[in-house]
Amino acid sequence: MHEELMDAIRAATEQADASVTAPRARFAMLVRPVDDPLQKRAEIESALAPLGATVRPLSPLETDVLVAAFPDRVFALDDASAFAAAYLLQDVFDLESAEPDLPTNLFPEIDQPASQKDAAREGVAKLCFTEAQRGLDPHWALDAMRVKEAWAFSVASGRPDRGRGVIIAQPDTGVIDHEELRDVTRVDPRDVLDDDNDPTDPLEEFGNPGHGTGTGSVVVSREAGTIAGSAPLARHMPIRAIKSVLRITQVSVAEAVEWAVDHGAHVITMSLGGIPSFALHRAIRRAVAADVIVLAAAGNCVRAVVWPARYEDCLAVAGVNSDDQPWLGTCRGSSVDFSAPAENVYRARVGTPTVGQGQGTSFAVALTAGVAALWLAHHGRPNLIGAARARRETLQAMFRRLVRATARRPRGWDSFNMGAGIVDARALLQAPLDLNRGLESAPQHDSAVARSAIAVQSLALERIGEAAYDADIDWNRHGAEIATLLLRSDGETDMLARFQGGAR
């Protein structure tokens, strides 16, 4: 059986020399609760040793998730073979689950406006991105969310303003030294890709270099610059977890979330997205349980909300333009919680000019993370945690309930696809903590496995329709593969037949 597994891994991967920049092949594995992770780790590492694999826990506190890394191998182009190898890993070692850490390209985002001449990006630009808009004030996005009014309200109330002291963690491409991030206070920065504490973005990858600098600027930039973040007095925890928004590996993001929780982050904002991952889902659930507010971008261009935003445990933020209309490229659907500016948002950029308009739900979620910091600072995070405990809800659930209750709803607002409305920071800070209590439905699924499976099945229902209801499929085992296929296509009813009847 081990030889069959080795052959499957060889088929799923190929040898890579030092010049290859693609992420090295990795598999995440979830140990069953009845098993000893240390023993299971030793067993797996011994079996995979002929391929040079190393096995380690995801983080010091997440020892039930093991990561098998192959330093000299990269995944081949055939995703099906990677999933087949993962299923064999699960069966051979009697694991709860196993998944390939595939680099996904399901979060397109470009730096230039649609008028740019780069032919390789022109198709995506026409479908998802609009022209730059002249005459916009660099602070228009803050005004659309009534952020400055929220600052003033906190000052008038004698409360901490502008997110003062709140720690916002941001897994992304890292940051560079930029004039718009000057004087921003950094706390426990990290690079999980190079395993060090230097989050500097090397700017060596295609696909919007400087992405983390741009998203960071719209949340924490000080007011002295051209732009201002929504929480300019918050403290920033930049974490380099991805090389590009066009090539995301879920395990790296999970590692970043684990780092953020273990180092005292109060808010985690993820301007990225891809396929389901139990490793990332578990990290998010641990963050929420630790009273961290966790948000993610709904996604760009693929229409359906991507993961991790699609998880019930994560807040999903879609994007609008300066006219309060949905941004052309925003992902949308019933998984969206609320919306924020995403089209032609002013942010820091690499090169000249150093500030420009950017597009993507990356900016919508970063702006909203800043609003979360305003709320935490205004009321005092310990006070809010105590209030949430008294109401038998998580801090995250309380924040979600109040943002939804106070969101601004333009005339004709599509609440099914775009969430409760556009985030209104001033109304949020003014809201009594019991607002809409009992009217917002709590998560209905206590099991993480059930939540993960339902998230995938909901995507199948969106893409395929009622055929997904009747399909006899193990949505947990095959969820990541099914989601990958669905997000890369408009949906094929016949595709589900491949996964009927459980094991594959």
Coordinates of C-alpha atoms in Angstrom, one line a residue:
M1 CA 0.0 0.0 0.0
H2 CA 2.9 2.3 0.8
E3 CA 4.4 1.7 -2.7
E4 CA 1.0 2.6 -4.3
L5 CA 1.0 5.8 -2.3
M6 CA 4.6 6.6 -3.3
D7 CA 3.6 6.1 -7.0
A8 CA 0.6 8.4 -6.5
I9 CA 2.8 11.2 -5.0
R10 CA 5.3 10.8 -7.8
A11 CA 2.5 11.1 -10.3
A12 CA 1.1 14.2 -8.6
T13 CA 4.5 15.9 -8.4
E14 CA 7.6 16.4 -10.4
Q15 CA 11.2 17.1 -9.6
A16 CA 12.1 20.8 -9.2
D17 CA 15.6 22.3 -9.1
A18 CA 16.5 25.4 -7.2
S19 CA 15.7 27.8 -10.1
V20 CA 12.0 26.8 -10.0
T21 CA 10.0 29.4 -8.1
A22 CA 6.7 27.5 -7.7
P23 CA 5.8 26.5 -4.2
R24 CA 7.1 23.1 -3.1
A25 CA 4.6 20.3 -2.9
R26 CA 2.9 19.9 0.5
F27 CA 0.1 17.9 2.0
A28 CA -1.9 18.8 5.1
M29 CA -3.1 15.9 7.2
L30 CA -5.6 15.9 10.1
V31 CA -4.9 13.2 12.7
R32 CA -7.9 11.5 14.3
P33 CA -8.7 12.5 17.9
V34 CA -8.0 9.0 19.1
D35 CA -4.4 8.9 17.7
D36 CA -1.2 10.3 19.0
P37 CA 0.1 13.1 16.7
L38 CA 3.7 12.4 17.6
Q39 CA 3.4 8.7 16.7
K40 CA 1.5 9.4 13.5
R41 CA 4.1 12.0 12.5
A42 CA 6.9 9.5 12.9
E43 CA 5.0 6.9 11.0
I44 CA 4.3 9.1 8.0
E45 CA 7.7 10.7 7.9
S46 CA 9.3 7.2 7.9
A47 CA 7.1 6.0 5.1
L48 CA 7.7 9.2 2.9
A49 CA 11.4 9.4 3.6
P50 CA 12.4 7.9 0.2
L51 CA 10.9 11.1 -1.4
G52 CA 12.8 13.4 1.0
A53 CA 9.6 14.4 2.8
T54 CA 9.6 16.1 6.2
V55 CA 6.6 16.1 8.5
R56 CA 5.9 18.7 11.1
P57 CA 2.8 20.2 13.0
L58 CA 1.1 23.2 11.5
S59 CA 2.0 25.3 14.5
P60 CA 3.2 24.7 18.1
L61 CA -0.4 24.7 19.3
E62 CA -2.0 23.0 16.3
T63 CA -0.4 19.6 16.6
D64 CA -3.3 17.6 15.2
V65 CA -2.7 19.1 11.7
L66 CA 0.5 17.7 10.2
V67 CA 2.2 19.1 7.1
A68 CA 4.2 16.8 4.8
A69 CA 6.6 18.9 2.7
F70 CA 8.6 17.7 -0.3
P71 CA 11.5 20.2 -0.6
D72 CA 12.6 19.0 -4.1
R73 CA 9.2 18.5 -5.7
V74 CA 6.4 20.7 -7.0
F75 CA 2.8 19.8 -8.0
A76 CA 2.2 18.8 -11.6
L77 CA -0.5 20.7 -13.6
D78 CA -3.0 17.9 -13.1
D79 CA -4.9 18.8 -9.9
A80 CA -6.8 15.4 -10.0
S81 CA -3.6 13.5 -9.4
A82 CA -2.8 15.7 -6.4
F83 CA -6.2 15.0 -4.8
A84 CA -5.9 11.3 -5.6
A85 CA -2.6 11.2 -3.7
A86 CA -4.2 13.0 -0.8
Y87 CA -7.1 10.5 -0.6
L88 CA -4.5 7.7 -0.5
L89 CA -2.6 9.5 2.3
Q90 CA -5.9 9.6 4.2
D91 CA -6.6 5.9 3.7
V92 CA -3.1 4.5 4.2
F93 CA -2.5 6.3 7.4
D94 CA -6.1 6.2 8.7
L95 CA -6.3 10.0 8.9
E96 CA -9.4 12.2 9.6
S97 CA -8.6 14.0 6.3
A98 CA -5.8 14.9 3.9
E99 CA -5.5 17.6 1.3
P100 CA -2.9 18.9 -1.2
D101 CA -1.7 22.4 -0.6
L102 CA -2.3 23.4 -4.2
P103 CA -1.3 26.9 -5.3
T104 CA -4.6 28.4 -6.6
N105 CA -5.2 31.2 -9.0
L106 CA -8.8 31.9 -8.1
F107 CA -8.4 35.5 -6.9
P108 CA -7.5 37.6 -9.9
E109 CA -6.4 41.2 -9.2
I110 CA -4.4 43.5 -11.3
D111 CA -2.5 46.7 -10.4
Q112 CA -3.2 48.7 -13.6
P113 CA -6.7 50.0 -14.6
A114 CA -8.5 48.3 -17.5
S115 CA -6.9 50.7 -20.0
Q116 CA -3.4 49.3 -19.5
K117 CA -1.9 47.6 -22.5
D118 CA -0.6 44.4 -21.0
A119 CA -2.2 41.8 -23.3
A120 CA -1.8 39.0 -20.8
R121 CA -4.1 40.8 -18.4
E122 CA -6.4 42.5 -20.8
G123 CA -9.0 39.7 -20.9
V124 CA -9.4 39.7 -17.1
A125 CA -9.4 43.5 -17.0
K126 CA -12.3 43.8 -19.5
L127 CA -14.4 41.3 -17.5
C128 CA -13.8 42.5 -14.0
F129 CA -12.1 45.9 -13.8
T130 CA -13.3 49.3 -14.7
E131 CA -11.5 52.4 -15.9
A132 CA -9.8 54.7 -13.4
Q133 CA -12.2 57.4 -12.3
R134 CA -11.2 61.0 -12.4
G135 CA -12.2 63.5 -9.8
L136 CA -12.4 61.1 -6.9
D137 CA -11.2 62.4 -3.5
P138 CA -8.5 60.1 -2.1
H139 CA -10.6 59.7 1.0
W140 CA -13.9 58.9 -0.8
A141 CA -14.0 55.3 0.5
L142 CA -13.7 56.5 4.1
D143 CA -16.5 59.0 3.5
A144 CA -18.7 56.3 2.0
M145 CA -18.3 54.3 5.2
R146 CA -18.7 57.3 7.5
V147 CA -15.3 56.5 9.0
K148 CA -14.3 60.1 9.7
E149 CA -17.6 60.7 11.4
A150 CA -16.9 57.6 13.6
W151 CA -13.5 59.1 14.5
A152 CA -15.2 62.3 15.5
F153 CA -17.8 60.5 17.5
S154 CA -15.2 58.7 19.5
V155 CA -13.4 61.9 20.2
A156 CA -16.6 63.7 21.3
S157 CA -17.5 60.7 23.5
G158 CA -14.1 60.7 25.2
R159 CA -13.3 57.2 23.9
P160 CA -10.2 55.9 22.1
D161 CA -10.5 56.9 18.5
R162 CA -9.0 55.8 15.1
G163 CA -8.5 52.2 16.3
R164 CA -6.0 53.3 18.9
G165 CA -4.0 50.3 20.2
V166 CA -5.9 47.6 18.4
I167 CA -3.6 45.0 16.6
I168 CA -4.6 44.2 13.1
A169 CA -2.9 41.2 11.5
Q170 CA -2.7 41.0 7.7
P171 CA -1.6 37.8 6.0
D172 CA -0.6 39.0 2.5
T173 CA 2.5 39.4 0.3
G174 CA 4.3 41.4 3.0
V175 CA 5.1 45.1 2.9
I176 CA 7.8 47.5 1.7
D177 CA 9.0 50.7 3.3
H178 CA 6.6 53.2 1.8
E179 CA 5.8 56.8 2.5
E180 CA 2.2 55.9 3.2
L181 CA 3.1 53.4 5.9
R182 CA 5.6 55.8 7.6
D183 CA 5.2 56.0 11.4
V184 CA 2.8 53.0 11.4
T185 CA 3.5 50.9 14.6
R186 CA 4.4 47.3 13.8
V187 CA 3.8 44.4 16.2
D188 CA 5.3 41.0 15.8
P189 CA 5.7 40.9 12.0
R190 CA 6.3 37.5 10.4
D191 CA 7.3 35.8 7.1
V192 CA 5.9 32.3 7.2
L193 CA 7.4 31.6 3.7
D194 CA 11.0 32.1 4.8
D195 CA 10.4 31.3 8.5
D196 CA 11.7 34.6 9.8
N197 CA 10.4 37.8 11.3
D198 CA 11.1 40.0 8.2
P199 CA 7.8 40.6 6.3
T200 CA 9.5 42.6 3.5
D201 CA 7.8 42.0 0.1
P202 CA 10.6 41.1 -2.3
L203 CA 8.4 42.2 -5.2
E204 CA 9.7 39.4 -7.4
E205 CA 6.4 37.7 -8.3
F206 CA 3.9 38.4 -11.1
G207 CA 0.4 39.3 -10.2
N208 CA 0.2 42.7 -8.5
P209 CA 3.5 43.1 -6.8
G210 CA 3.2 45.2 -3.6
H211 CA -0.3 43.9 -2.9
G212 CA 0.3 43.7 0.8
T213 CA 1.6 47.3 0.9
G214 CA -1.6 48.5 -0.9
T215 CA -4.0 46.6 1.3
G216 CA -2.1 47.6 4.5
S217 CA -2.3 51.3 3.5
V218 CA -6.1 51.4 3.4
V219 CA -6.3 50.1 6.9
V220 CA -3.5 51.6 8.9
S221 CA -1.9 54.6 7.0
R222 CA -1.6 57.7 9.1
E223 CA -3.5 60.8 8.1
A224 CA -0.4 62.8 7.3
G225 CA -0.1 61.1 3.9
T226 CA -2.1 61.3 0.7
I227 CA -4.4 58.6 1.9
A228 CA -5.5 57.5 5.4
G229 CA -6.4 54.1 6.6
S230 CA -9.7 53.5 8.2
A231 CA -7.9 52.8 11.5
P232 CA -4.8 55.0 11.4
L233 CA -3.9 54.6 15.1
A234 CA -4.1 50.8 15.0
R235 CA -1.0 48.7 15.3
H236 CA -0.1 46.6 12.2
M237 CA 1.0 42.9 12.2
P238 CA 2.1 42.3 8.6
I239 CA 2.6 38.6 7.8
R240 CA 4.1 37.5 4.5
A241 CA 2.1 34.4 3.7
I242 CA 1.7 34.4 -0.1
K243 CA 4.0 35.4 -2.9
S244 CA 1.1 36.6 -5.1
V245 CA -2.7 36.9 -4.9
L246 CA -2.5 34.9 -8.1
R247 CA -0.8 32.0 -6.4
I248 CA -2.1 31.2 -2.9
T249 CA -1.4 28.2 -0.8
Q250 CA -3.9 27.6 2.0
V251 CA -1.4 26.1 4.5
S252 CA 0.7 29.2 4.5
V253 CA -2.3 31.3 5.2
A254 CA -3.3 29.0 8.0
E255 CA 0.2 29.3 9.5
A256 CA -0.2 33.1 9.3
V257 CA -3.5 33.0 11.2
E258 CA -2.0 30.7 13.8
W259 CA 0.9 33.2 14.3
A260 CA -1.5 36.1 14.6
V261 CA -3.6 34.4 17.3
D262 CA -0.5 33.3 19.2
H263 CA 0.9 36.8 19.1
G264 CA -2.1 38.8 20.3
A265 CA -3.8 40.0 17.2
H266 CA -7.3 41.4 17.7
V267 CA -8.4 41.5 14.1
I268 CA -7.3 39.4 11.1
T269 CA -8.0 40.6 7.6
M270 CA -7.3 38.4 4.6
S271 CA -7.3 40.1 1.1
L272 CA -7.0 36.7 -0.6
G273 CA -9.0 33.6 -1.5
G274 CA -9.0 30.2 -3.0
I275 CA -10.3 26.7 -2.3
P276 CA -11.5 25.0 1.0
S277 CA -8.9 23.9 3.4
F278 CA -9.4 22.2 6.8
A279 CA -6.1 23.5 8.0
L280 CA -7.2 27.1 7.3
H281 CA -10.7 26.5 8.6
R282 CA -9.4 25.1 11.9
A283 CA -7.1 28.1 12.3
I284 CA -9.9 30.5 11.7
R285 CA -12.2 28.7 14.2
R286 CA -9.4 28.9 16.8
A287 CA -9.0 32.6 16.1
V288 CA -12.8 33.2 16.6
A289 CA -12.8 31.2 19.8
A290 CA -9.9 33.4 21.0
D291 CA -12.0 36.6 20.5
V292 CA -10.3 37.6 17.3
I293 CA -12.5 39.2 14.6
V294 CA -11.7 37.4 11.3
L295 CA -12.6 38.8 7.9
A296 CA -11.8 37.8 4.3
A297 CA -12.5 39.2 0.8
A298 CA -15.5 37.7 -1.0
G299 CA -13.3 37.4 -4.1
N300 CA -12.9 38.8 -7.6
C301 CA -14.1 37.8 -11.0
V302 CA -15.2 34.2 -10.4
R303 CA -18.6 35.5 -9.2
A304 CA -19.1 32.9 -6.4
V305 CA -17.7 33.7 -3.0
V306 CA -14.4 32.0 -2.5
W307 CA -12.7 30.5 0.7
P308 CA -12.0 31.4 3.4
A309 CA -14.7 34.1 3.1
R310 CA -17.3 31.4 2.3
Y311 CA -16.8 29.7 5.7
E312 CA -19.6 30.5 8.1
D313 CA -16.9 31.2 10.7
C314 CA -15.4 34.0 8.6
L315 CA -16.9 37.4 7.8
A316 CA -17.2 37.9 4.0
V317 CA -16.9 41.4 2.5
A318 CA -18.1 42.2 -1.1
G319 CA -17.3 45.3 -3.0
V320 CA -19.1 48.4 -4.2
N321 CA -18.1 51.6 -6.2
S322 CA -18.4 55.3 -5.4
D323 CA -22.1 55.2 -6.6
D324 CA -23.0 52.5 -4.0
Q325 CA -23.4 50.0 -6.8
P326 CA -21.8 46.6 -6.9
W327 CA -18.3 46.7 -8.3
L328 CA -18.1 44.9 -11.6
G329 CA -15.8 42.2 -10.5
T330 CA -17.1 41.5 -7.0
C331 CA -18.0 37.9 -6.0
R332 CA -21.5 37.8 -4.6
G333 CA -24.1 35.5 -3.1
S334 CA -25.7 34.4 0.2
S335 CA -22.3 34.0 1.9
V336 CA -21.7 37.7 1.8
D337 CA -22.2 39.5 5.2
F338 CA -21.8 43.1 4.1
S339 CA -20.0 45.3 1.5
A340 CA -17.5 48.1 1.4
P341 CA -15.7 50.2 -1.3
A342 CA -13.7 48.1 -3.8
E343 CA -13.6 50.1 -7.0
N344 CA -11.0 52.8 -7.5
V345 CA -10.0 52.9 -3.9
Y346 CA -6.9 55.0 -3.3
R347 CA -4.0 53.0 -1.9
A348 CA -0.2 52.9 -1.7
R349 CA 1.4 51.3 -4.7
V350 CA 4.9 50.3 -5.8
G351 CA 6.6 52.6 -8.3
T352 CA 5.5 56.0 -9.6
P353 CA 3.1 57.4 -8.8
T354 CA 3.3 56.1 -5.2
V355 CA -0.4 56.4 -4.7
G356 CA -3.2 55.4 -7.1
Q357 CA -6.6 53.8 -7.5
G358 CA -6.9 50.1 -6.9
Q359 CA -9.7 47.6 -7.5
G360 CA -10.7 44.4 -5.7
T361 CA -12.5 43.1 -2.6
S362 CA -9.0 43.1 -1.1
F363 CA -9.6 46.8 -0.3
A364 CA -13.2 46.3 0.8
V365 CA -12.2 43.8 3.5
A366 CA -9.1 45.8 4.6
L367 CA -11.3 49.0 5.1
T368 CA -13.8 46.9 7.1
A369 CA -11.0 45.5 9.3
G370 CA -10.2 49.1 10.2
V371 CA -13.8 49.6 11.2
A372 CA -13.6 46.6 13.4
A373 CA -10.6 48.2 15.1
L374 CA -12.6 51.5 15.6
W375 CA -15.4 49.5 17.3
L376 CA -13.0 47.6 19.6
A377 CA -11.1 50.7 20.6
H378 CA -14.3 52.8 21.1
H379 CA -16.0 50.4 23.5
G380 CA -12.8 48.7 24.8
R381 CA -12.1 45.2 23.7
P382 CA -12.4 43.6 27.2
N383 CA -15.8 45.3 27.7
L384 CA -17.0 43.9 24.4
I385 CA -15.7 40.4 25.2
G386 CA -17.6 40.5 28.5
A387 CA -20.7 41.7 26.8
A388 CA -20.5 39.0 24.2
R389 CA -20.1 36.3 26.9
A390 CA -23.1 37.7 28.7
R391 CA -25.1 37.4 25.5
R392 CA -23.8 33.9 24.8
E393 CA -22.3 34.8 21.5
T394 CA -18.7 35.2 20.3
L395 CA -17.2 38.6 19.8
Q396 CA -17.2 37.9 16.1
A397 CA -20.9 37.1 16.1
M398 CA -21.7 40.3 18.0
F399 CA -19.6 42.3 15.5
R400 CA -21.4 40.7 12.6
R401 CA -24.8 41.3 14.1
L402 CA -24.2 44.9 14.8
V403 CA -22.5 45.7 11.4
R404 CA -25.4 44.1 9.6
A405 CA -28.0 45.9 11.7
T406 CA -26.3 49.3 11.1
A407 CA -25.2 48.9 7.5
R408 CA -26.3 51.6 5.0
R409 CA -28.8 50.2 2.4
P410 CA -29.0 52.3 -0.7
R411 CA -32.2 52.2 -2.6
G412 CA -32.7 49.0 -4.5
W413 CA -30.0 47.2 -2.5
D414 CA -29.5 43.5 -3.4
S415 CA -29.3 42.1 0.1
F416 CA -29.2 38.5 -1.0
N417 CA -26.1 38.8 -3.1
M418 CA -24.3 41.8 -1.5
G419 CA -25.0 41.3 2.2
A420 CA -26.9 43.5 4.7
G421 CA -25.6 46.8 3.2
I422 CA -22.5 49.0 3.1
V423 CA -20.6 49.2 6.3
D424 CA -21.4 52.4 8.3
A425 CA -18.8 53.0 10.9
R426 CA -20.5 55.9 12.7
A427 CA -23.8 54.0 13.0
L428 CA -21.9 51.0 14.3
L429 CA -20.1 52.9 17.1
Q430 CA -23.4 54.5 18.1
A431 CA -25.4 51.2 18.2
P432 CA -26.5 49.7 21.5
L433 CA -25.0 46.3 21.9
D434 CA -28.4 44.6 22.0
L435 CA -29.4 45.9 18.6
N436 CA -31.1 43.1 16.6
R437 CA -30.3 40.6 19.3
G438 CA -32.5 37.6 18.7
L439 CA -33.3 38.6 15.1
E440 CA -30.0 37.5 13.6
S441 CA -29.9 33.8 13.2
A442 CA -26.9 32.1 14.9
P443 CA -24.8 29.6 13.0
Q444 CA -26.8 26.4 12.8
H445 CA -24.0 23.9 12.5
D446 CA -21.8 23.2 15.5
S447 CA -19.6 20.7 13.8
A448 CA -16.7 22.0 11.8
V449 CA -17.0 19.1 9.4
A450 CA -20.6 19.9 8.8
R451 CA -19.8 23.6 8.2
S452 CA -17.1 22.8 5.7
A453 CA -19.3 20.3 3.8
I454 CA -22.2 22.7 3.7
A455 CA -20.1 25.5 2.4
V456 CA -19.0 23.3 -0.6
Q457 CA -22.5 22.0 -1.2
S458 CA -23.8 25.6 -1.3
L459 CA -21.4 26.3 -4.1
A460 CA -22.5 23.3 -6.0
L461 CA -26.1 24.4 -5.6
E462 CA -25.2 27.9 -7.0
R463 CA -23.3 26.5 -9.9
I464 CA -25.3 23.4 -10.8
G465 CA -28.6 23.7 -9.1
E466 CA -30.9 21.1 -7.5
A467 CA -28.9 18.2 -8.8
A468 CA -26.5 18.8 -5.9
Y469 CA -29.3 18.1 -3.4
D470 CA -29.6 14.5 -4.4
A471 CA -25.9 13.7 -5.0
D472 CA -24.6 10.9 -2.8
I473 CA -21.3 12.5 -2.2
D474 CA -18.9 12.7 0.8
W475 CA -18.7 16.5 0.7
N476 CA -16.1 16.6 3.4
R477 CA -13.6 14.2 1.8
H478 CA -14.0 15.6 -1.8
G479 CA -15.0 19.2 -0.9
A480 CA -11.7 20.9 -1.9
E481 CA -11.6 19.1 -5.3
I482 CA -15.2 19.7 -6.1
A483 CA -14.8 23.4 -5.2
T484 CA -11.7 23.7 -7.3
L485 CA -13.6 22.3 -10.3
L486 CA -16.7 24.4 -9.8
L487 CA -14.8 27.7 -9.3
R488 CA -12.8 27.1 -12.5
S489 CA -16.0 26.4 -14.6
D490 CA -19.6 27.4 -14.8
G491 CA -20.5 24.1 -13.3
E492 CA -21.2 20.7 -14.9
T493 CA -23.9 18.5 -13.6
D494 CA -22.1 15.3 -14.8
M495 CA -19.0 16.3 -12.8
L496 CA -20.7 15.2 -9.5
A497 CA -21.0 11.6 -10.8
R498 CA -17.3 11.3 -10.4
F499 CA -17.6 11.6 -6.6
Q500 CA -20.8 9.6 -6.0
G501 CA -20.8 6.9 -3.3
G502 CA -18.0 8.1 -0.9
A503 CA -14.4 6.9 -1.4
R504 CA -12.7 7.6 -4.7

